PDB file of C-alpha atoms in Angstrom:
ATOM      1  CA  MET A 242     -33.022  97.898 -61.335  1.00  0.00           C
ATOM      2  CA  SER A 243     -31.337  99.671 -58.212  1.00  0.00           C
ATOM      3  CA  ILE A 244     -33.408 102.846 -58.010  1.00  0.00           C
ATOM      4  CA  SER A 245     -37.192 102.423 -57.244  1.00  0.00           C
ATOM      5  CA  PHE A 246     -39.828 105.055 -56.539  1.00  0.00           C
ATOM      6  CA  PRO A 247     -42.096 104.932 -53.371  1.00  0.00           C
ATOM      7  CA  GLY A 248     -45.122 103.113 -54.234  1.00  0.00           C
ATOM      8  CA  PHE A 249     -43.871 101.779 -57.547  1.00  0.00           C
ATOM      9  CA  THR A 250     -43.475  98.151 -58.539  1.00  0.00           C
ATOM     10  CA  GLU A 251     -40.321  97.233 -60.610  1.00  0.00           C
ATOM     11  CA  ASN A 252     -40.768  94.833 -63.646  1.00  0.00           C
ATOM     12  CA  ILE A 253     -39.600  93.925 -66.966  1.00  0.00           C
ATOM     13  CA  VAL A 254     -41.535  93.002 -70.185  1.00  0.00           C
ATOM     14  CA  THR A 255     -40.266  91.110 -73.152  1.00  0.00           C
ATOM     15  CA  VAL A 256     -41.254  92.814 -76.327  1.00  0.00           C
ATOM     16  CA  GLN A 257     -40.763  91.401 -79.850  1.00  0.00           C
ATOM     17  CA  SER A 258     -38.758  93.237 -82.435  1.00  0.00           C
ATOM     18  CA  ASP A 259     -36.888  92.997 -85.832  1.00  0.00           C
ATOM     19  CA  ASP A 260     -33.773  92.739 -83.528  1.00  0.00           C
ATOM     20  CA  GLY A 261     -35.190  89.720 -81.518  1.00  0.00           C
ATOM     21  CA  PRO A 262     -36.777  89.776 -77.856  1.00  0.00           C
ATOM     22  CA  ILE A 263     -36.029  93.131 -76.061  1.00  0.00           C
ATOM     23  CA  GLU A 264     -36.489  93.266 -72.430  1.00  0.00           C
ATOM     24  CA  ILE A 265     -37.701  96.777 -71.370  1.00  0.00           C
ATOM     25  CA  ALA A 266     -37.370  97.562 -67.501  1.00  0.00           C
ATOM     26  CA  TYR A 267     -40.028  99.793 -66.042  1.00  0.00           C
ATOM     27  CA  LEU A 268     -41.476 101.082 -62.917  1.00  0.00           C
ATOM     28  CA  ILE A 269     -45.174 101.286 -62.355  1.00  0.00           C
ATOM     29  CA  GLY A 270     -47.441 103.150 -59.682  1.00  0.00           C
ATOM     30  CA  GLY A 271     -50.476 105.400 -59.204  1.00  0.00           C
ATOM     31  CA  SER A 272     -53.952 105.260 -60.597  1.00  0.00           C
ATOM     32  CA  GLY A 273     -55.643 107.319 -63.379  1.00  0.00           C
ATOM     33  CA  PRO A 274     -54.821 107.897 -66.911  1.00  0.00           C
ATOM     34  CA  PRO A 275     -51.718 106.298 -68.011  1.00  0.00           C
ATOM     35  CA  LEU A 276     -48.651 108.523 -68.471  1.00  0.00           C
ATOM     36  CA  LEU A 277     -45.461 107.095 -69.709  1.00  0.00           C
ATOM     37  CA  LEU A 278     -42.301 108.683 -68.931  1.00  0.00           C
ATOM     38  CA  LEU A 279     -39.214 108.429 -71.126  1.00  0.00           C
ATOM     39  CA  HIS A 280     -35.594 109.484 -69.947  1.00  0.00           C
ATOM     40  CA  GLY A 281     -32.603 110.866 -71.996  1.00  0.00           C
ATOM     41  CA  PHE A 282     -28.915 110.338 -72.567  1.00  0.00           C
ATOM     42  CA  PRO A 283     -26.830 109.257 -70.539  1.00  0.00           C
ATOM     43  CA  GLN A 284     -29.345 108.623 -67.863  1.00  0.00           C
ATOM     44  CA  THR A 285     -32.159 105.971 -66.892  1.00  0.00           C
ATOM     45  CA  LYS A 286     -35.578 105.996 -65.604  1.00  0.00           C
ATOM     46  CA  ALA A 287     -34.223 107.344 -62.303  1.00  0.00           C
ATOM     47  CA  ILE A 288     -34.340 111.056 -63.583  1.00  0.00           C
ATOM     48  CA  TRP A 289     -38.207 110.883 -62.770  1.00  0.00           C
ATOM     49  CA  SER A 290     -37.501 110.135 -59.033  1.00  0.00           C
ATOM     50  CA  GLN A 291     -38.641 113.662 -57.843  1.00  0.00           C
ATOM     51  CA  VAL A 292     -41.783 113.874 -59.938  1.00  0.00           C
ATOM     52  CA  ALA A 293     -43.302 110.391 -60.447  1.00  0.00           C
ATOM     53  CA  PRO A 294     -44.465 109.829 -56.902  1.00  0.00           C
ATOM     54  CA  GLU A 295     -46.341 112.945 -57.119  1.00  0.00           C
ATOM     55  CA  LEU A 296     -47.707 112.377 -60.484  1.00  0.00           C
ATOM     56  CA  ALA A 297     -49.009 108.893 -59.238  1.00  0.00           C
ATOM     57  CA  LYS A 298     -51.553 110.845 -57.158  1.00  0.00           C
ATOM     58  CA  ASN A 299     -53.371 111.546 -60.489  1.00  0.00           C
ATOM     59  CA  PHE A 300     -52.124 109.274 -63.091  1.00  0.00           C
ATOM     60  CA  THR A 301     -50.856 105.488 -63.647  1.00  0.00           C
ATOM     61  CA  VAL A 302     -47.459 106.426 -64.171  1.00  0.00           C
ATOM     62  CA  ILE A 303     -44.927 104.193 -66.134  1.00  0.00           C
ATOM     63  CA  ALA A 304     -41.099 105.129 -66.024  1.00  0.00           C
ATOM     64  CA  ALA A 305     -39.247 102.996 -68.633  1.00  0.00           C
ATOM     65  CA  ASP A 306     -35.760 102.335 -69.389  1.00  0.00           C
ATOM     66  CA  LEU A 307     -35.092 102.816 -73.107  1.00  0.00           C
ATOM     67  CA  ARG A 308     -33.674 100.017 -75.296  1.00  0.00           C
ATOM     68  CA  GLY A 309     -29.968 100.195 -74.549  1.00  0.00           C
ATOM     69  CA  TYR A 310     -30.090 102.083 -71.338  1.00  0.00           C
ATOM     70  CA  GLY A 311     -30.546 100.929 -67.599  1.00  0.00           C
ATOM     71  CA  ALA A 312     -31.745  97.616 -67.001  1.00  0.00           C
ATOM     72  CA  SER A 313     -33.245  97.174 -70.654  1.00  0.00           C
ATOM     73  CA  SER A 314     -31.723  95.013 -73.319  1.00  0.00           C
ATOM     74  CA  LYS A 315     -28.698  96.174 -75.055  1.00  0.00           C
ATOM     75  CA  PRO A 316     -28.324  94.488 -78.491  1.00  0.00           C
ATOM     76  CA  HIS A 317     -25.428  95.177 -80.714  1.00  0.00           C
ATOM     77  CA  GLY A 318     -26.105  97.575 -83.208  1.00  0.00           C
ATOM     78  CA  LYS A 319     -26.682  96.858 -86.834  1.00  0.00           C
ATOM     79  CA  ALA A 320     -24.343  98.394 -89.773  1.00  0.00           C
ATOM     80  CA  ASP A 321     -27.521 100.599 -90.774  1.00  0.00           C
ATOM     81  CA  HIS A 322     -27.906 101.602 -87.104  1.00  0.00           C
ATOM     82  CA  SER A 323     -31.714 100.550 -87.438  1.00  0.00           C
ATOM     83  CA  THR A 324     -31.347  98.653 -83.801  1.00  0.00           C
ATOM     84  CA  TYR A 325     -31.469 102.029 -82.379  1.00  0.00           C
ATOM     85  CA  SER A 326     -33.569 104.172 -84.516  1.00  0.00           C
ATOM     86  CA  LYS A 327     -36.159 106.074 -82.767  1.00  0.00           C
ATOM     87  CA  ARG A 328     -38.471 104.024 -84.731  1.00  0.00           C
ATOM     88  CA  SER A 329     -37.477 100.718 -83.293  1.00  0.00           C
ATOM     89  CA  MET A 330     -37.020 102.297 -79.789  1.00  0.00           C
ATOM     90  CA  ALA A 331     -40.503 103.763 -80.051  1.00  0.00           C
ATOM     91  CA  ALA A 332     -42.111 100.262 -81.067  1.00  0.00           C
ATOM     92  CA  ASP A 333     -40.523  99.074 -77.791  1.00  0.00           C
ATOM     93  CA  GLN A 334     -42.457 101.455 -75.801  1.00  0.00           C
ATOM     94  CA  HIS A 335     -45.646 101.025 -77.768  1.00  0.00           C
ATOM     95  CA  ALA A 336     -45.360  97.278 -77.011  1.00  0.00           C
ATOM     96  CA  LEU A 337     -44.979  97.985 -73.280  1.00  0.00           C
ATOM     97  CA  MET A 338     -48.029 100.116 -73.080  1.00  0.00           C
ATOM     98  CA  LYS A 339     -50.059  97.376 -75.120  1.00  0.00           C
ATOM     99  CA  SER A 340     -48.740  94.744 -72.875  1.00  0.00           C
ATOM    100  CA  LEU A 341     -50.074  96.676 -69.827  1.00  0.00           C
ATOM    101  CA  GLY A 342     -53.457  97.019 -71.231  1.00  0.00           C
ATOM    102  CA  PHE A 343     -53.059 100.762 -72.336  1.00  0.00           C
ATOM    103  CA  ASN A 344     -53.978 101.353 -75.798  1.00  0.00           C
ATOM    104  CA  GLN A 345     -54.038 105.057 -75.315  1.00  0.00           C
ATOM    105  CA  PHE A 346     -51.836 107.157 -73.005  1.00  0.00           C
ATOM    106  CA  PHE A 347     -50.158 110.363 -72.390  1.00  0.00           C
ATOM    107  CA  LEU A 348     -46.277 110.837 -73.235  1.00  0.00           C
ATOM    108  CA  LEU A 349     -43.620 112.921 -71.556  1.00  0.00           C
ATOM    109  CA  GLY A 350     -40.099 112.471 -72.836  1.00  0.00           C
ATOM    110  CA  HIS A 351     -36.887 114.367 -72.023  1.00  0.00           C
ATOM    111  CA  ASP A 352     -33.986 114.529 -74.314  1.00  0.00           C
ATOM    112  CA  ARG A 353     -33.497 111.301 -76.156  1.00  0.00           C
ATOM    113  CA  GLY A 354     -36.531 110.068 -74.781  1.00  0.00           C
ATOM    114  CA  GLY A 355     -38.180 113.122 -76.330  1.00  0.00           C
ATOM    115  CA  ARG A 356     -37.077 111.982 -79.618  1.00  0.00           C
ATOM    116  CA  VAL A 357     -38.213 108.474 -79.076  1.00  0.00           C
ATOM    117  CA  SER A 358     -41.583 110.145 -77.968  1.00  0.00           C
ATOM    118  CA  HIS A 359     -41.849 112.378 -81.167  1.00  0.00           C
ATOM    119  CA  ARG A 360     -41.411 109.200 -83.342  1.00  0.00           C
ATOM    120  CA  LEU A 361     -43.902 107.005 -81.160  1.00  0.00           C
ATOM    121  CA  ALA A 362     -46.383 109.765 -81.739  1.00  0.00           C
ATOM    122  CA  MET A 363     -45.710 109.878 -85.425  1.00  0.00           C
ATOM    123  CA  ASP A 364     -45.838 106.083 -85.995  1.00  0.00           C
ATOM    124  CA  TYR A 365     -48.786 105.262 -83.484  1.00  0.00           C
ATOM    125  CA  PRO A 366     -51.051 108.398 -83.780  1.00  0.00           C
ATOM    126  CA  GLU A 367     -53.910 106.329 -82.379  1.00  0.00           C
ATOM    127  CA  SER A 368     -52.080 105.846 -79.053  1.00  0.00           C
ATOM    128  CA  VAL A 369     -50.705 109.125 -77.971  1.00  0.00           C
ATOM    129  CA  LEU A 370     -53.433 111.430 -76.453  1.00  0.00           C
ATOM    130  CA  ARG A 371     -51.080 114.298 -75.514  1.00  0.00           C
ATOM    131  CA  LEU A 372     -47.063 114.783 -75.739  1.00  0.00           C
ATOM    132  CA  MET A 373     -44.514 116.830 -73.633  1.00  0.00           C
ATOM    133  CA  VAL A 374     -41.027 117.019 -74.628  1.00  0.00           C
ATOM    134  CA  LEU A 375     -38.200 118.384 -72.583  1.00  0.00           C
ATOM    135  CA  ASP A 376     -35.260 120.563 -73.897  1.00  0.00           C
ATOM    136  CA  ILE A 377     -35.104 119.621 -77.486  1.00  0.00           C
ATOM    137  CA  SER A 378     -36.154 120.728 -80.896  1.00  0.00           C
ATOM    138  CA  PRO A 379     -36.914 118.051 -83.469  1.00  0.00           C
ATOM    139  CA  THR A 380     -33.735 115.992 -84.655  1.00  0.00           C
ATOM    140  CA  LEU A 381     -33.918 116.993 -88.155  1.00  0.00           C
ATOM    141  CA  ALA A 382     -34.340 120.908 -87.373  1.00  0.00           C
ATOM    142  CA  MET A 383     -31.090 120.618 -85.066  1.00  0.00           C
ATOM    143  CA  TYR A 384     -29.243 119.053 -87.566  1.00  0.00           C
ATOM    144  CA  GLU A 385     -30.084 121.321 -90.369  1.00  0.00           C
ATOM    145  CA  LYS A 386     -29.683 124.424 -88.282  1.00  0.00           C
ATOM    146  CA  THR A 387     -26.417 123.366 -86.804  1.00  0.00           C
ATOM    147  CA  THR A 388     -23.992 126.313 -86.309  1.00  0.00           C
ATOM    148  CA  MET A 389     -20.543 126.702 -84.708  1.00  0.00           C
ATOM    149  CA  ALA A 390     -22.088 127.529 -81.379  1.00  0.00           C
ATOM    150  CA  PHE A 391     -24.317 124.358 -81.331  1.00  0.00           C
ATOM    151  CA  ALA A 392     -21.307 122.031 -82.510  1.00  0.00           C
ATOM    152  CA  LYS A 393     -19.121 123.492 -79.818  1.00  0.00           C
ATOM    153  CA  GLY A 394     -21.564 123.085 -76.923  1.00  0.00           C
ATOM    154  CA  TYR A 395     -23.115 119.880 -78.163  1.00  0.00           C
ATOM    155  CA  TRP A 396     -19.924 118.281 -79.692  1.00  0.00           C
ATOM    156  CA  HIS A 397     -20.956 114.981 -78.294  1.00  0.00           C
ATOM    157  CA  TRP A 398     -23.450 114.694 -80.918  1.00  0.00           C
ATOM    158  CA  PHE A 399     -20.506 114.737 -83.324  1.00  0.00           C
ATOM    159  CA  PHE A 400     -18.320 112.535 -81.139  1.00  0.00           C
ATOM    160  CA  LEU A 401     -20.660 109.770 -80.515  1.00  0.00           C
ATOM    161  CA  ILE A 402     -21.590 109.164 -84.200  1.00  0.00           C
ATOM    162  CA  GLN A 403     -17.970 108.318 -85.230  1.00  0.00           C
ATOM    163  CA  PRO A 404     -17.458 104.719 -86.353  1.00  0.00           C
ATOM    164  CA  GLU A 405     -17.414 101.919 -83.696  1.00  0.00           C
ATOM    165  CA  PRO A 406     -15.310 101.363 -81.691  1.00  0.00           C
ATOM    166  CA  ILE A 407     -13.623 105.003 -81.510  1.00  0.00           C
ATOM    167  CA  PRO A 408     -15.982 106.798 -79.134  1.00  0.00           C
ATOM    168  CA  GLU A 409     -16.733 103.555 -77.176  1.00  0.00           C
ATOM    169  CA  ALA A 410     -12.964 102.847 -76.698  1.00  0.00           C
ATOM    170  CA  MET A 411     -12.214 106.560 -75.640  1.00  0.00           C
ATOM    171  CA  ILE A 412     -15.057 106.660 -73.117  1.00  0.00           C
ATOM    172  CA  ARG A 413     -14.011 103.199 -71.623  1.00  0.00           C
ATOM    173  CA  ALA A 414     -10.390 104.667 -70.883  1.00  0.00           C
ATOM    174  CA  ASN A 415     -12.195 107.023 -68.023  1.00  0.00           C
ATOM    175  CA  PRO A 416     -16.030 106.753 -67.877  1.00  0.00           C
ATOM    176  CA  GLU A 417     -16.229 109.100 -64.884  1.00  0.00           C
ATOM    177  CA  PHE A 418     -14.057 111.705 -66.425  1.00  0.00           C
ATOM    178  CA  TRP A 419     -16.377 111.600 -69.371  1.00  0.00           C
ATOM    179  CA  LEU A 420     -19.558 111.608 -67.519  1.00  0.00           C
ATOM    180  CA  LYS A 421     -18.607 114.665 -65.227  1.00  0.00           C
ATOM    181  CA  ASN A 422     -17.493 116.709 -68.313  1.00  0.00           C
ATOM    182  CA  HIS A 423     -20.692 115.635 -70.348  1.00  0.00           C
ATOM    183  CA  MET A 424     -23.074 116.202 -67.533  1.00  0.00           C
ATOM    184  CA  GLY A 425     -21.778 119.150 -65.674  1.00  0.00           C
ATOM    185  CA  ARG A 426     -23.391 121.868 -67.508  1.00  0.00           C
ATOM    186  CA  HIS A 427     -25.220 124.814 -66.161  1.00  0.00           C
ATOM    187  CA  ALA A 428     -26.008 123.220 -62.731  1.00  0.00           C
ATOM    188  CA  GLY A 429     -23.125 120.977 -62.414  1.00  0.00           C
ATOM    189  CA  THR A 430     -23.255 117.439 -61.371  1.00  0.00           C
ATOM    190  CA  GLY A 431     -24.182 118.400 -57.775  1.00  0.00           C
ATOM    191  CA  ILE A 432     -27.972 118.113 -58.791  1.00  0.00           C
ATOM    192  CA  PHE A 433     -27.671 114.429 -59.023  1.00  0.00           C
ATOM    193  CA  SER A 434     -27.913 112.492 -55.704  1.00  0.00           C
ATOM    194  CA  VAL A 435     -25.222 109.822 -55.110  1.00  0.00           C
ATOM    195  CA  ASP A 436     -27.491 106.972 -55.884  1.00  0.00           C
ATOM    196  CA  HIS A 437     -28.533 108.466 -59.400  1.00  0.00           C
ATOM    197  CA  TRP A 438     -24.867 109.399 -60.266  1.00  0.00           C
ATOM    198  CA  ALA A 439     -23.942 105.960 -59.509  1.00  0.00           C
ATOM    199  CA  GLU A 440     -26.522 104.352 -61.816  1.00  0.00           C
ATOM    200  CA  TYR A 441     -25.445 106.783 -64.656  1.00  0.00           C
ATOM    201  CA  LEU A 442     -21.844 106.157 -63.945  1.00  0.00           C
ATOM    202  CA  ALA A 443     -22.626 102.213 -64.162  1.00  0.00           C
ATOM    203  CA  GLY A 444     -24.240 102.864 -67.580  1.00  0.00           C
ATOM    204  CA  ALA A 445     -21.266 104.861 -68.875  1.00  0.00           C
ATOM    205  CA  SER A 446     -19.020 102.074 -67.514  1.00  0.00           C
ATOM    206  CA  ASN A 447     -20.757  99.216 -69.189  1.00  0.00           C
ATOM    207  CA  SER A 448     -19.442  98.639 -72.637  1.00  0.00           C
ATOM    208  CA  GLU A 449     -22.673  97.132 -74.137  1.00  0.00           C
ATOM    209  CA  SER A 450     -24.437 100.056 -72.605  1.00  0.00           C
ATOM    210  CA  MET A 451     -21.961 102.669 -73.936  1.00  0.00           C
ATOM    211  CA  HIS A 452     -22.116 100.898 -77.376  1.00  0.00           C
ATOM    212  CA  ALA A 453     -25.984 101.150 -77.368  1.00  0.00           C
ATOM    213  CA  MET A 454     -25.736 104.997 -76.498  1.00  0.00           C
ATOM    214  CA  CYS A 455     -23.253 105.566 -79.193  1.00  0.00           C
ATOM    215  CA  GLU A 456     -25.547 103.753 -81.553  1.00  0.00           C
ATOM    216  CA  ASP A 457     -28.633 105.932 -80.437  1.00  0.00           C
ATOM    217  CA  TYR A 458     -26.537 109.084 -81.798  1.00  0.00           C
ATOM    218  CA  ARG A 459     -25.616 107.250 -84.857  1.00  0.00           C
ATOM    219  CA  ALA A 460     -29.157 106.245 -85.557  1.00  0.00           C
ATOM    220  CA  ALA A 461     -29.899 110.017 -85.053  1.00  0.00           C
ATOM    221  CA  ALA A 462     -27.820 111.228 -87.841  1.00  0.00           C
ATOM    222  CA  SER A 463     -28.640 108.340 -90.350  1.00  0.00           C
ATOM    223  CA  ILE A 464     -31.478 106.419 -90.563  1.00  0.00           C
ATOM    224  CA  ASP A 465     -33.714 108.665 -88.110  1.00  0.00           C
ATOM    225  CA  LEU A 466     -33.143 111.642 -90.418  1.00  0.00           C
ATOM    226  CA  VAL A 467     -34.417 109.281 -93.529  1.00  0.00           C
ATOM    227  CA  HIS A 468     -37.421 108.694 -91.367  1.00  0.00           C
ATOM    228  CA  ASP A 469     -37.960 112.421 -90.478  1.00  0.00           C
ATOM    229  CA  ARG A 470     -37.337 113.528 -94.191  1.00  0.00           C
ATOM    230  CA  ALA A 471     -40.031 110.963 -95.303  1.00  0.00           C
ATOM    231  CA  ASP A 472     -42.622 112.542 -92.939  1.00  0.00           C
ATOM    232  CA  ARG A 473     -41.710 115.904 -94.333  1.00  0.00           C
ATOM    233  CA  ALA A 474     -41.978 114.900 -97.972  1.00  0.00           C
ATOM    234  CA  ALA A 475     -45.343 113.405 -97.284  1.00  0.00           C
ATOM    235  CA  GLY A 476     -46.637 116.264 -95.455  1.00  0.00           C
ATOM    236  CA  SER A 477     -47.162 114.188 -92.168  1.00  0.00           C
ATOM    237  CA  GLN A 478     -47.718 116.200 -89.053  1.00  0.00           C
ATOM    238  CA  LEU A 479     -48.507 115.724 -85.486  1.00  0.00           C
ATOM    239  CA  THR A 480     -52.162 116.787 -84.715  1.00  0.00           C
ATOM    240  CA  ILE A 481     -52.247 116.013 -80.930  1.00  0.00           C
ATOM    241  CA  PRO A 482     -51.640 118.800 -78.412  1.00  0.00           C
ATOM    242  CA  ILE A 483     -47.826 119.096 -77.798  1.00  0.00           C
ATOM    243  CA  ARG A 484     -46.174 121.205 -74.836  1.00  0.00           C
ATOM    244  CA  VAL A 485     -42.645 121.972 -75.358  1.00  0.00           C
ATOM    245  CA  LEU A 486     -40.403 123.104 -72.219  1.00  0.00           C
ATOM    246  CA  TRP A 487     -36.885 123.920 -72.524  1.00  0.00           C
ATOM    247  CA  GLY A 488     -34.094 125.215 -70.149  1.00  0.00           C
ATOM    248  CA  GLU A 489     -33.625 128.980 -70.235  1.00  0.00           C
ATOM    249  CA  TYR A 490     -29.763 128.406 -69.594  1.00  0.00           C
ATOM    250  CA  GLY A 491     -29.376 125.693 -71.791  1.00  0.00           C
ATOM    251  CA  LEU A 492     -27.984 125.470 -75.292  1.00  0.00           C
ATOM    252  CA  VAL A 493     -31.220 124.616 -77.053  1.00  0.00           C
ATOM    253  CA  ASN A 494     -32.369 127.997 -75.910  1.00  0.00           C
ATOM    254  CA  GLN A 495     -29.397 129.638 -77.132  1.00  0.00           C
ATOM    255  CA  CYS A 496     -29.140 128.166 -80.655  1.00  0.00           C
ATOM    256  CA  PHE A 497     -32.753 127.237 -81.538  1.00  0.00           C
ATOM    257  CA  LYS A 498     -36.397 128.362 -81.509  1.00  0.00           C
ATOM    258  CA  PRO A 499     -38.099 125.420 -79.945  1.00  0.00           C
ATOM    259  CA  LEU A 500     -41.735 126.434 -80.506  1.00  0.00           C
ATOM    260  CA  ASP A 501     -40.993 127.422 -84.073  1.00  0.00           C
ATOM    261  CA  ASP A 502     -39.159 124.148 -84.679  1.00  0.00           C
ATOM    262  CA  TRP A 503     -41.828 122.127 -83.343  1.00  0.00           C
ATOM    263  CA  MET A 504     -44.548 124.098 -85.336  1.00  0.00           C
ATOM    264  CA  GLN A 505     -42.979 122.942 -88.456  1.00  0.00           C
ATOM    265  CA  VAL A 506     -43.897 119.167 -87.395  1.00  0.00           C
ATOM    266  CA  ALA A 507     -46.913 119.637 -85.508  1.00  0.00           C
ATOM    267  CA  SER A 508     -50.221 121.723 -85.704  1.00  0.00           C
ATOM    268  CA  ASP A 509     -51.102 122.451 -81.976  1.00  0.00           C
ATOM    269  CA  VAL A 510     -47.838 123.465 -80.045  1.00  0.00           C
ATOM    270  CA  THR A 511     -47.364 125.515 -76.924  1.00  0.00           C
ATOM    271  CA  GLY A 512     -44.593 125.839 -74.563  1.00  0.00           C
ATOM    272  CA  LYS A 513     -42.076 128.025 -72.679  1.00  0.00           C
ATOM    273  CA  ALA A 514     -38.608 128.203 -71.320  1.00  0.00           C
ATOM    274  CA  VAL A 515     -38.266 127.212 -67.588  1.00  0.00           C
ATOM    275  CA  PRO A 516     -35.283 128.526 -65.221  1.00  0.00           C
ATOM    276  CA  SER A 517     -33.138 125.427 -65.743  1.00  0.00           C
ATOM    277  CA  GLY A 518     -30.371 123.999 -67.554  1.00  0.00           C
ATOM    278  CA  HIS A 519     -30.824 120.746 -69.665  1.00  0.00           C
ATOM    279  CA  TYR A 520     -31.794 118.540 -66.878  1.00  0.00           C
ATOM    280  CA  ILE A 521     -35.337 119.767 -66.351  1.00  0.00           C
ATOM    281  CA  PRO A 522     -36.735 116.901 -64.154  1.00  0.00           C
ATOM    282  CA  GLU A 523     -33.879 116.912 -61.776  1.00  0.00           C
ATOM    283  CA  GLU A 524     -33.342 120.946 -61.615  1.00  0.00           C
ATOM    284  CA  VAL A 525     -36.919 122.274 -61.473  1.00  0.00           C
ATOM    285  CA  PRO A 526     -38.944 119.235 -60.526  1.00  0.00           C
ATOM    286  CA  ASP A 527     -41.778 121.382 -59.077  1.00  0.00           C
ATOM    287  CA  GLN A 528     -42.180 123.554 -62.032  1.00  0.00           C
ATOM    288  CA  LEU A 529     -42.239 120.368 -64.202  1.00  0.00           C
ATOM    289  CA  LEU A 530     -44.836 118.896 -61.988  1.00  0.00           C
ATOM    290  CA  ALA A 531     -47.017 122.067 -62.280  1.00  0.00           C
ATOM    291  CA  GLU A 532     -46.851 121.937 -65.997  1.00  0.00           C
ATOM    292  CA  THR A 533     -47.362 118.323 -66.356  1.00  0.00           C
ATOM    293  CA  ARG A 534     -50.516 118.130 -64.010  1.00  0.00           C
ATOM    294  CA  LYS A 535     -52.042 121.213 -66.058  1.00  0.00           C
ATOM    295  CA  PHE A 536     -51.279 119.942 -69.548  1.00  0.00           C
ATOM    296  CA  PHE A 537     -52.609 116.403 -68.974  1.00  0.00           C
ATOM    297  CA  ALA A 538     -55.421 117.186 -67.006  1.00  0.00           C
TER     298      ALA A 538
END
């Protein structure tokens, strides 16, 4: 847990799961209503460093590492990929918040953290009061609407789901090359500070973490779709307010209609594009702060 935020405390909580005890690393700071922040791939809770201290002036902010990422546990994936299903990853975070005494909370997720947040809100509707997601459409919508343009731009979606150990071995050969080519999109890798880049590279260089990240994507292309289709068949929808922000210069904006996509799974959806690429918390932190304060007020 090398990166912390001013005024925040570092900690680890052990939660129980179908995969055994799971350690979830988190930072906590501030006071006020609880707000859980969940990062995306291939990053860690460090993505919130420019927004969490400011949000802590109005909220009790919890920034957690997802299972498989950062300083959290990295169990080896099961054959059905359920270890890294969004249901399993969401259960970790729900248990974390319960352990901190928060039965209800606000939720903000970027990228994979947004997918975990979606499942958390579906599986624990009594706990999530409001949800904001960054630069994603729902997983099922993105797979069902895959085009050549999306497949070329988000080729990692289809590379990382290949059977173990194909992507793990190929990335292990040169993790920094992989990371630079994956993360150097619209804004380039210069948006990441030296210490943040070192943390992200450490994750990509760690064989257990890289396997976990691959399993995250394998689950998204298999068991997560089973869960999402079951929700659709049952007519289950989110009824809490949902705010969707996406990067004007990102591929989600080019290939999907995020508001329309989220309206297929939720009844109260608002949102807009922001002048950013994919990494909204690090590219336009001030705009994210303004949106977050307003939405979770």
